[in-house]
């Protein structure tokens, strides 16, 4: 049996030193990206987030400040971090660099963090130790703690690392606090998933092939086959989805016909739902698109094709709630009492894929309450035990 | 009749036997060898080829998995079969000549049961026939079933069948916590 993480047909290759930036935008981000790309003897890769990443934070920026606060509270044991600031001070295991600094200073800081990095314990086990994680009942460690199992959904085989790469690990924040909100937001227009989502909308509306060229990659939305053709290799899709495009010009082009074989021979075709869903999870990592209105009601046009998508904990439950009635983010968080990151990840993926839409634009569904369905509450205990049995077997099945 | 059960139905070759086998704790048997509650009611029907499987829960409870026999025969039995059932899993074989006809046939045959419980639909054999698409099925579905989960399913993959059953339960009770 396939592992669930690969159920949507994609796989990832792991590799280099990953670096993520917080509170560093515009020119700052560009120059660091350039610097890293010129380091032939170090493989430095800018990522949006990653459990093993070194985080570089500009603490003079309010988003950077919020991110640093968040890291401090979430990972008191420390996480490899470089703090940049006019009067940055080293604290809690983080290296500080006072502005202005030179390129060799920041490279030296990265090297020192890499050296300090001891052979790591199993990441899942390490995270399990932190008090915040322990409260979160979505994972539990069996036996030796080497193979954590998700107990909350059918995707038992989604491992901790993948979970981290797609749903993140952000703790819940106070959504009424602007600074806290800023720390869990991303700009959707800077990520490929959302661009492709827009492209799919246009391609369907116009019933035309549309091509998007950017990031050294080509994508052609095919409204007939409801798929996206691309020359990108499977293994690169997640990192491409996770990387902000940093204002890079993307070329959009209408095609009258599909390119002939000489050009598209080596291309692959992915279901657009599966491709966009996966890429959107990679860029969201449990965060919300910037400016999302928490009181606005949304509804699923239909169930996501969960058997063929990157499945993560609670996705089935969230789908059921959002398909049944129009709900705002606040309402759904309230109703399901889930950690925010699962709901935000779902929101990002389902809206990028065009499945979750403004309830006002969605023709009011036949939402009559079905009064005859009295059995659920009485049977909740049974259902819970049944799910547990199904998930447990799923895990055993894999082992 | 107090036992819990999930009913699997659908046309020939839709994967009912296979799906039940994917989930079941025991090697599935057919009613030929088994005196079930149904056969207790109508002894003369014991030779109906019906699939049966079992899921044993931690608390000692049992969930029975029943697969219905072919649609041409014995549909009068379905009433008995579904009594007290948790919900219906409908499998549609996408490679059959008129899958929408099958869909409507089973929806109307089980209408009363679905209306008082829940429904999850798995479209099988999509690797062999990729149309109609899931969107086509949603369009075809009567309006009152608008929130029914429809997934692409390969009955041989336990993962797929588990998600179907999971969606059935969450459709019944969104406040259910896993
Ligand atoms: N290719 C393919 N075969 C399937 C799929 N689902 C089930 N099968 C196969 O289809 C055949 C018919 O399944 P079966 O369970 O006997 O169908 P039933 O008549 O509904 O009981 C079996 O050989 C299954 O292994 C699918 O999604 N794709
Ligand atoms: Mg059969």
PDB file of C-alpha atoms in Angstrom, chain A residues 1-2 4 7 151-155 226 273 299 301-309 311 314 316-317 320-321 323-325 335-337 365-368 370 372-377 379-395 397, chain B residues 2-6 22-23 25 55-59 61-63 84-87 114-119 133-135 138 143-144 146-154 157-167 169-178:
ATOM      1  CA  UNK A   1       0.000   0.000   0.000  1.00  0.00           C
ATOM      2  CA  UNK A   2       1.171   3.476  -0.756  1.00  0.00           C
ATOM      3  CA  UNK A   4      -0.558   8.376   2.451  1.00  0.00           C
ATOM      4  CA  UNK A   7      -1.226   9.125  -2.198  1.00  0.00           C
ATOM      5  CA  UNK A 151      -4.426   9.335  15.640  1.00  0.00           C
ATOM      6  CA  UNK A 152      -6.768  11.872  14.224  1.00  0.00           C
ATOM      7  CA  UNK A 153      -7.398  10.867  10.650  1.00  0.00           C
ATOM      8  CA  UNK A 154      -6.934   8.235   8.052  1.00  0.00           C
ATOM      9  CA  UNK A 155      -3.543   9.514   6.999  1.00  0.00           C
ATOM     10  CA  UNK A 226      -8.879  19.307 -15.852  1.00  0.00           C
ATOM     11  CA  UNK A 273      -6.883  19.745  -7.582  1.00  0.00           C
ATOM     12  CA  UNK A 299     -18.652  26.973   1.917  1.00  0.00           C
ATOM     13  CA  UNK A 301     -18.696  23.625  -3.447  1.00  0.00           C
ATOM     14  CA  UNK A 302     -18.094  19.908  -3.074  1.00  0.00           C
ATOM     15  CA  UNK A 303     -15.952  17.526  -1.069  1.00  0.00           C
ATOM     16  CA  UNK A 304     -12.258  17.642  -1.955  1.00  0.00           C
ATOM     17  CA  UNK A 305     -11.250  14.329  -3.530  1.00  0.00           C
ATOM     18  CA  UNK A 306      -9.569  13.313  -0.285  1.00  0.00           C
ATOM     19  CA  UNK A 307      -8.478   9.853  -1.407  1.00  0.00           C
ATOM     20  CA  UNK A 308      -6.195  11.429  -3.993  1.00  0.00           C
ATOM     21  CA  UNK A 309      -4.974  14.491  -2.103  1.00  0.00           C
ATOM     22  CA  UNK A 311      -4.221  14.222   3.469  1.00  0.00           C
ATOM     23  CA  UNK A 314      -8.746  16.553  10.551  1.00  0.00           C
ATOM     24  CA  UNK A 316     -12.138  14.918   6.593  1.00  0.00           C
ATOM     25  CA  UNK A 317     -13.834  16.465   9.571  1.00  0.00           C
ATOM     26  CA  UNK A 320     -17.772  17.613   6.438  1.00  0.00           C
ATOM     27  CA  UNK A 321     -18.411  20.794   8.391  1.00  0.00           C
ATOM     28  CA  UNK A 323     -19.723  21.181   3.025  1.00  0.00           C
ATOM     29  CA  UNK A 324     -22.759  21.052   5.268  1.00  0.00           C
ATOM     30  CA  UNK A 325     -23.168  24.742   5.990  1.00  0.00           C
ATOM     31  CA  UNK A 335     -17.413  24.422  16.326  1.00  0.00           C
ATOM     32  CA  UNK A 336     -14.597  21.935  15.818  1.00  0.00           C
ATOM     33  CA  UNK A 337     -12.201  23.101  18.571  1.00  0.00           C
ATOM     34  CA  UNK A 365     -27.526  25.010  -0.859  1.00  0.00           C
ATOM     35  CA  UNK A 366     -30.483  23.038   0.276  1.00  0.00           C
ATOM     36  CA  UNK A 367     -29.493  23.423   3.893  1.00  0.00           C
ATOM     37  CA  UNK A 368     -32.656  22.138   5.424  1.00  0.00           C
ATOM     38  CA  UNK A 370     -32.495  16.899   8.574  1.00  0.00           C
ATOM     39  CA  UNK A 372     -34.690  12.570  11.204  1.00  0.00           C
ATOM     40  CA  UNK A 373     -30.967  12.092  11.676  1.00  0.00           C
ATOM     41  CA  UNK A 374     -31.204  11.651  15.390  1.00  0.00           C
ATOM     42  CA  UNK A 375     -28.777   8.838  15.740  1.00  0.00           C
ATOM     43  CA  UNK A 376     -25.429  10.650  15.735  1.00  0.00           C
ATOM     44  CA  UNK A 377     -25.273  11.954  19.248  1.00  0.00           C
ATOM     45  CA  UNK A 379     -23.806   6.870  18.564  1.00  0.00           C
ATOM     46  CA  UNK A 380     -20.907   9.271  18.982  1.00  0.00           C
ATOM     47  CA  UNK A 381     -19.104   6.887  21.295  1.00  0.00           C
ATOM     48  CA  UNK A 382     -19.472   4.047  18.834  1.00  0.00           C
ATOM     49  CA  UNK A 383     -18.285   6.213  15.931  1.00  0.00           C
ATOM     50  CA  UNK A 384     -15.255   7.294  17.889  1.00  0.00           C
ATOM     51  CA  UNK A 385     -14.289   3.723  18.666  1.00  0.00           C
ATOM     52  CA  UNK A 386     -14.885   2.739  15.067  1.00  0.00           C
ATOM     53  CA  UNK A 387     -12.583   5.500  13.793  1.00  0.00           C
ATOM     54  CA  UNK A 388      -9.949   4.498  16.295  1.00  0.00           C
ATOM     55  CA  UNK A 389     -10.068   0.935  15.048  1.00  0.00           C
ATOM     56  CA  UNK A 390      -9.815   2.026  11.428  1.00  0.00           C
ATOM     57  CA  UNK A 391      -6.843   4.317  12.090  1.00  0.00           C
ATOM     58  CA  UNK A 392      -5.057   1.827  14.261  1.00  0.00           C
ATOM     59  CA  UNK A 393      -5.316  -0.849  11.638  1.00  0.00           C
ATOM     60  CA  UNK A 394      -4.105   1.648   9.090  1.00  0.00           C
ATOM     61  CA  UNK A 395      -0.933   2.085  11.131  1.00  0.00           C
ATOM     62  CA  UNK A 397      -1.054  -2.170   8.009  1.00  0.00           C
TER      63      UNK A 397
ATOM     64  CA  UNK B   2     -29.066  -4.450  17.709  1.00  0.00           C
ATOM     65  CA  UNK B   3     -25.735  -4.914  16.079  1.00  0.00           C
ATOM     66  CA  UNK B   4     -24.123  -2.047  14.234  1.00  0.00           C
ATOM     67  CA  UNK B   5     -23.702  -2.346  10.537  1.00  0.00           C
ATOM     68  CA  UNK B   6     -22.500  -0.485   7.487  1.00  0.00           C
ATOM     69  CA  UNK B  22     -10.032  -4.534   2.658  1.00  0.00           C
ATOM     70  CA  UNK B  23     -11.642  -3.568   5.958  1.00  0.00           C
ATOM     71  CA  UNK B  25     -11.087  -8.575  10.437  1.00  0.00           C
ATOM     72  CA  UNK B  55     -14.743  -4.971  12.338  1.00  0.00           C
ATOM     73  CA  UNK B  56     -14.026  -5.647  15.987  1.00  0.00           C
ATOM     74  CA  UNK B  57     -13.768  -2.503  18.083  1.00  0.00           C
ATOM     75  CA  UNK B  58     -11.661  -2.042  21.175  1.00  0.00           C
ATOM     76  CA  UNK B  59     -14.609  -1.998  23.543  1.00  0.00           C
ATOM     77  CA  UNK B  61     -18.360  -4.155  20.017  1.00  0.00           C
ATOM     78  CA  UNK B  62     -18.718  -5.428  16.507  1.00  0.00           C
ATOM     79  CA  UNK B  63     -19.483  -3.509  13.350  1.00  0.00           C
ATOM     80  CA  UNK B  84     -30.391  -0.128  12.271  1.00  0.00           C
ATOM     81  CA  UNK B  85     -27.558   0.463   9.826  1.00  0.00           C
ATOM     82  CA  UNK B  86     -25.117   3.332  10.420  1.00  0.00           C
ATOM     83  CA  UNK B  87     -25.066   4.433   6.821  1.00  0.00           C
ATOM     84  CA  UNK B 114     -30.097   7.327   3.106  1.00  0.00           C
ATOM     85  CA  UNK B 115     -32.558   9.988   4.185  1.00  0.00           C
ATOM     86  CA  UNK B 116     -32.455   8.804   7.757  1.00  0.00           C
ATOM     87  CA  UNK B 117     -28.737   8.029   7.885  1.00  0.00           C
ATOM     88  CA  UNK B 118     -25.898   9.090   5.600  1.00  0.00           C
ATOM     89  CA  UNK B 119     -24.304   8.294   2.284  1.00  0.00           C
ATOM     90  CA  UNK B 133     -15.558  12.929 -13.616  1.00  0.00           C
ATOM     91  CA  UNK B 134     -16.305  13.581  -9.967  1.00  0.00           C
ATOM     92  CA  UNK B 135     -17.730  16.974 -10.928  1.00  0.00           C
ATOM     93  CA  UNK B 138     -21.893  16.014  -8.275  1.00  0.00           C
ATOM     94  CA  UNK B 143     -30.144  18.422  -4.794  1.00  0.00           C
ATOM     95  CA  UNK B 144     -30.989  16.954  -1.426  1.00  0.00           C
ATOM     96  CA  UNK B 146     -25.615  18.077  -2.012  1.00  0.00           C
ATOM     97  CA  UNK B 147     -23.292  17.400   0.913  1.00  0.00           C
ATOM     98  CA  UNK B 148     -22.544  13.790   0.044  1.00  0.00           C
ATOM     99  CA  UNK B 149     -18.862  12.889  -0.154  1.00  0.00           C
ATOM    100  CA  UNK B 150     -17.879  11.475  -3.543  1.00  0.00           C
ATOM    101  CA  UNK B 151     -14.335  10.230  -3.914  1.00  0.00           C
ATOM    102  CA  UNK B 152     -12.271   8.414  -6.429  1.00  0.00           C
ATOM    103  CA  UNK B 153     -11.790   5.008  -4.835  1.00  0.00           C
ATOM    104  CA  UNK B 154      -9.842   1.896  -5.606  1.00  0.00           C
ATOM    105  CA  UNK B 157      -6.735   0.183  -1.391  1.00  0.00           C
ATOM    106  CA  UNK B 158      -7.702   0.060   2.246  1.00  0.00           C
ATOM    107  CA  UNK B 159      -6.709   3.710   2.577  1.00  0.00           C
ATOM    108  CA  UNK B 160      -9.416   4.730   0.124  1.00  0.00           C
ATOM    109  CA  UNK B 161     -12.098   2.647   1.785  1.00  0.00           C
ATOM    110  CA  UNK B 162     -11.160   3.989   5.217  1.00  0.00           C
ATOM    111  CA  UNK B 163     -11.572   7.574   3.997  1.00  0.00           C
ATOM    112  CA  UNK B 164     -14.980   6.704   2.590  1.00  0.00           C
ATOM    113  CA  UNK B 165     -16.163   5.281   5.897  1.00  0.00           C
ATOM    114  CA  UNK B 166     -14.552   8.168   7.767  1.00  0.00           C
ATOM    115  CA  UNK B 167     -16.413  10.695   5.618  1.00  0.00           C
ATOM    116  CA  UNK B 169     -19.229   9.114   9.974  1.00  0.00           C
ATOM    117  CA  UNK B 170     -18.212  12.774   9.877  1.00  0.00           C
ATOM    118  CA  UNK B 171     -21.182  13.533   7.632  1.00  0.00           C
ATOM    119  CA  UNK B 172     -23.406  12.134  10.323  1.00  0.00           C
ATOM    120  CA  UNK B 173     -21.709  13.966  13.119  1.00  0.00           C
ATOM    121  CA  UNK B 174     -19.332  16.835  12.459  1.00  0.00           C
ATOM    122  CA  UNK B 175     -18.749  17.309  16.125  1.00  0.00           C
ATOM    123  CA  UNK B 176     -17.388  13.825  16.350  1.00  0.00           C
ATOM    124  CA  UNK B 177     -13.809  13.942  17.536  1.00  0.00           C
ATOM    125  CA  UNK B 178     -11.396  11.379  16.334  1.00  0.00           C
TER     126      UNK B 178
END
